[in-house]
Amino acid sequence: MSETKEIHIPLGPSPEKWDLLSKGIDPFGDQMILQMGPQHPATHGVLRLELKTDGEVVTKITPYIGYLHRCFEKVAESVTYPQVIPYTERMDYLAGMNMALSYVLAVEKLREIEVNDRVETLRVLVCELNRIASHCVAIGTFALDIGAWTPLLYLFQVREHILDLLEELSGARMLFNYIRIGGLAHDIPTGWIDKVREFCTYMDPKIPELNGLLSYNKIYIERLAHVGVMSQDVALQYGITGPNLRATGFDYDMRRDAPYSGYEKYDFQPQIGAGEQGTPGDCWDRYIVRVREMEESLKIIRQACDRMPEGDVKETIPKSLRKMPEGEVYVTTEAPRGELGIYLVSDGTDKPYRVKARSGAYCSVAAVPAISLGGLIADLVAIVASIDIVLGEVDR
Amino acid sequence: MNATYKYFRDIYLGVTTVSLGMWITFRHFFMPTITVQYPREKLIYPPRARTELRNAIESCNGCLQCARACPVEIIHIETAKAQDEDNAGNMPDGKPRKLLVLTFDVEMSKCVHCGLCVEVCPTESMHWNNEHEHVTFTREELMRHWATYPPEEVRRLQERDEILKAEKAKQAAEAAAKKAAAGDQPAPKPVSKPAADGAEKPAQPSAAAATPAIEKPAKPESGDGTDSPQKENGKEKA
Amino acid sequence: MIALEPYLDLIISVVYVVGIVLFLSLFALFATWLERKVAGHIQDRLGPMETGGWHGWLQPIADAIKLLIKEDIIPAAADKKLFKLAPYLVFIGSLAGFAVLPFAANLIGSDLNIGVYYVIAVTSLVVIGILMAGWASNNKWSMYGAMRSAAQMISYEIPVALSLLIPVMMAGTMSMVEIVDNQAGGFWNWYVFRTMPFSLIAFVIYFWASLAEVNRAPFDLPEAESELVAGYFTEYSGIRWAMFFLAEYGDMFVVSAIAATVFLGGWYAPFPFLDIIPGPIWFIGKTAFLVFVQMWLRWTLPRLRVDQLMYVCWKIFLPFSFANLLLVGLWVVLKG
């Protein structure tokens, strides 16, 4: 990497730049401005990265977001409490259950509703199923960005099973609207738990297969090890949470350390990155943490199936949400892409006064420049894929 | 030495892991495919599947609950009170129909399939039809009109409803005026000041045009205790 | 009647060239279909199934017609002459390789006495076309693709050439026909199995390096979709894009055919008694098998990075090729 001269170039056509160009002086020097996105195959939606490149070496990165902004927070102020739930699921559309759970827990905390054990267990079950489905897409698209097409299709088969299960339960495949304030929309259909168990046995050999095909493939390891190393300091400074934080070796999982919805009753081990193939916190660690997290989620699903208590899932659903207590609450849950915090202010009416969502993916995007400077364009693609962003959650 | 070891180890790992990957994909050659040849084979949807929204208009009682529950506000309903002349018939549960559903329009292109309208429906007339092929050539086709009244009929019934409403308001206003007049004489309390305000307005000659909005504030005062029997009297007289 | 005698060679050449172009087009059509089928079945899918009835066999024809009637877009800022010229140059580079492919003992465009050398030389022509396309598109992604492609193809020429030298040394000739003739009489006489394990290593190195030559996965960096959108043909559409596509599949056939010729016994059957089946069928069959393996690899492996690509070439393939060459040279000398 050659030494870069720092020339400040304002965005858009600047008169000084054109002056220089007309005199035959290249204001960029040896460097080139490259717009990666919003329409680019590897930006996972509509992220725009403005790169300054020296050959293939990236010397400056500026992420631009907002191409998928849908005013979730503002819309939530103008609809009633139950009507917000469909909007929450459109934030991270790959993990709708986890998104809805965070909001619902916030409203329940505000309204002081205690849900029964069956509701909690079912919520954990569907959230973990959804987490596996979400990680399947994350890992699959990661592999796709590295150039391996086939793992994506294999993982989509697994996801298809989960979506079938969730469709049978809730009626929809991605935007479930299943978790409700004070309970759930439906009880489980007959035989559904057995189907979940069947899925667990189906899923068991899939992860070793994935490891053989992809995780320990030499080319894959070479592409990812030592690339995009995120130190614990950087991760904490940028507020990184979820698998990306655990990949740096920081052992922190909301489900274990601040349990909600009865997660303390389950036996599982949060996975942390140890730098097996390279440096702790590199792309491969972020990858393998997700793979192992799928196995942990399977454990939780099995336990939830076994302990499924009896009860009425609609028992505590409030008759009317017209009158809410005034006040404010903040609830965070462990979504697949990091902590999802919902800050809710109520002024006593049937509509929230303010809803603020704090999403893990947003923080992850902010950290991209910090961890990928000086790499190649191919590394940048790997890093953007490895932090696993869903632009719906970033922009909200 | 270490570098040499790493060099050959890398080559060894490269060859073995690539071979393993190829073996895995080779096995998948002979696995059954999972493709569903869509137009010819179709998947069976679970009973709860939220497919396409439908309303069985004959069992809809026009309660507007679905329109209120909708987070995207795409359900537009207009109703009119049923009169004897309409022969509105009975609801499926046997009770006589109270409201005529004049228009029941759903902008299906904006529907988010959240299912909230189906859940709140008291008569279960909103339902999912278990079909999913609702592709159309124009956006207008996605505007679903489920009510069966022709436009001129809708206009006529709405006008009739207006007239009836106005009559009712007039009657109510007269009743309120009478009540106010009756209430004023026995005890001119300072508490009844708002009641007196309400009495002034209906007393004006254009009382027939009085809207229910004016009648509304008069209602809470009827809780006074002294007023209520007189109000009942007024109603009986009307 | 005009005497045809003086023009007979010319007529035969023209007929042969037309035949080869037809063959190349047909093979490309078949290969696109095969590629989708291989990809589909590896991924537990079916691939195209509708067009033409049986397993969608007419799908490539439909695609070809679609490409022919598509709007031809030339970017306003492109260097128009070079932009138009580039796809044909790439196609010619790929087509020229067919001249020395021996489909059978007497079915060969031209049995040059420097056949192997000619192939190595003429396939390098493709680089010029690709650079031209990348430059003329006036697109940064195209430029990256072209630069990567140039670096990669020129680097990988060397292991390819060194690996091909081993059968040439063993045969003592560069003529394709003579090399094949030396492998007659059963698969144990094929060069890939003679002087084990050196020639096997040479074959493997040749095969992998040839993947880089034709820009196929895992060395598909010049057109890496997730990195460079579509590499050097980002701006191309319609028939011009189809020319690149045709050239890519033509190149795949050429490199596989060379491997089949110099390592796998060309038109000879693996067992002498199977020689009743005509030579071209064996030749095309062996080539098609190698093409299939190329596809199989593509749908299995991730892509390398630029520096790793160079590492593999200069630090693994090259030393091994040299060592191989030396040892086979010794073998040949000692055997006399």
Coordinates of C-alpha atoms in Angstrom, one line a residue, chain A residues 32-35 40-42 53 55-56 145-150 153-154 157 217 219 222-223 227 377-379 381, chain C residues 42-45 140-141 144 148 208 217-218 220 225-229 298-308:
Chain A
M32 CA -9.9 6.4 -7.6
I33 CA -13.4 7.1 -6.1
L34 CA -15.5 4.0 -6.5
Q35 CA -19.2 3.9 -5.7
H40 CA -24.3 -3.9 -6.2
P41 CA -24.6 -7.6 -5.7
A42 CA -22.6 -7.8 -2.5
T53 CA -9.1 2.9 -3.9
G55 CA -5.4 -0.1 -7.3
E56 CA -7.5 -2.7 -5.5
D145 CA -20.2 -13.3 -1.6
I146 CA -17.1 -15.4 -1.3
G147 CA -18.0 -17.1 -4.5
A148 CA -19.5 -20.4 -3.3
W149 CA -23.1 -20.7 -4.5
T150 CA -24.1 -24.1 -3.4
L153 CA -29.1 -23.4 -1.6
Y154 CA -28.5 -26.1 1.0
Q157 CA -33.6 -25.9 2.3
N217 CA -12.5 -25.5 3.1
I219 CA -9.9 -21.6 0.1
E222 CA -7.7 -18.4 3.4
R223 CA -10.2 -15.8 2.3
V227 CA -9.3 -10.5 7.4
I377 CA -12.0 -4.9 -2.5
A378 CA -12.5 -8.6 -2.2
D379 CA -11.8 -8.3 1.6
V381 CA -16.9 -7.7 0.3
Chain C
I42 CA -25.8 -30.2 -7.2
Q43 CA -28.1 -27.8 -5.4
D44 CA -31.0 -30.3 -5.2
R45 CA -32.9 -28.4 -7.8
K140 CA -14.5 1.2 -13.2
W141 CA -15.7 -2.3 -12.5
Y144 CA -10.8 -3.9 -12.5
R148 CA -7.3 -8.9 -13.0
W208 CA -6.2 -26.2 -12.5
A217 CA -14.3 -20.7 -10.6
P218 CA -12.5 -20.9 -8.3
D220 CA -13.2 -16.4 -11.7
E225 CA -20.1 -11.3 -9.5
S226 CA -20.1 -10.4 -5.8
E227 CA -17.1 -8.1 -6.1
L228 CA -17.0 -6.6 -9.6
V229 CA -20.7 -6.9 -10.6
R298 CA -17.4 -24.1 -10.0
W299 CA -20.5 -25.1 -8.0
T300 CA -18.5 -26.4 -5.1
L301 CA -15.7 -24.0 -4.4
P302 CA -15.4 -20.4 -3.2
R303 CA -13.3 -17.9 -5.0
L304 CA -9.7 -17.0 -4.3
R305 CA -8.4 -13.5 -3.7
V306 CA -6.1 -11.8 -6.1
D307 CA -3.0 -12.2 -4.0
Q308 CA -3.8 -15.8 -3.2

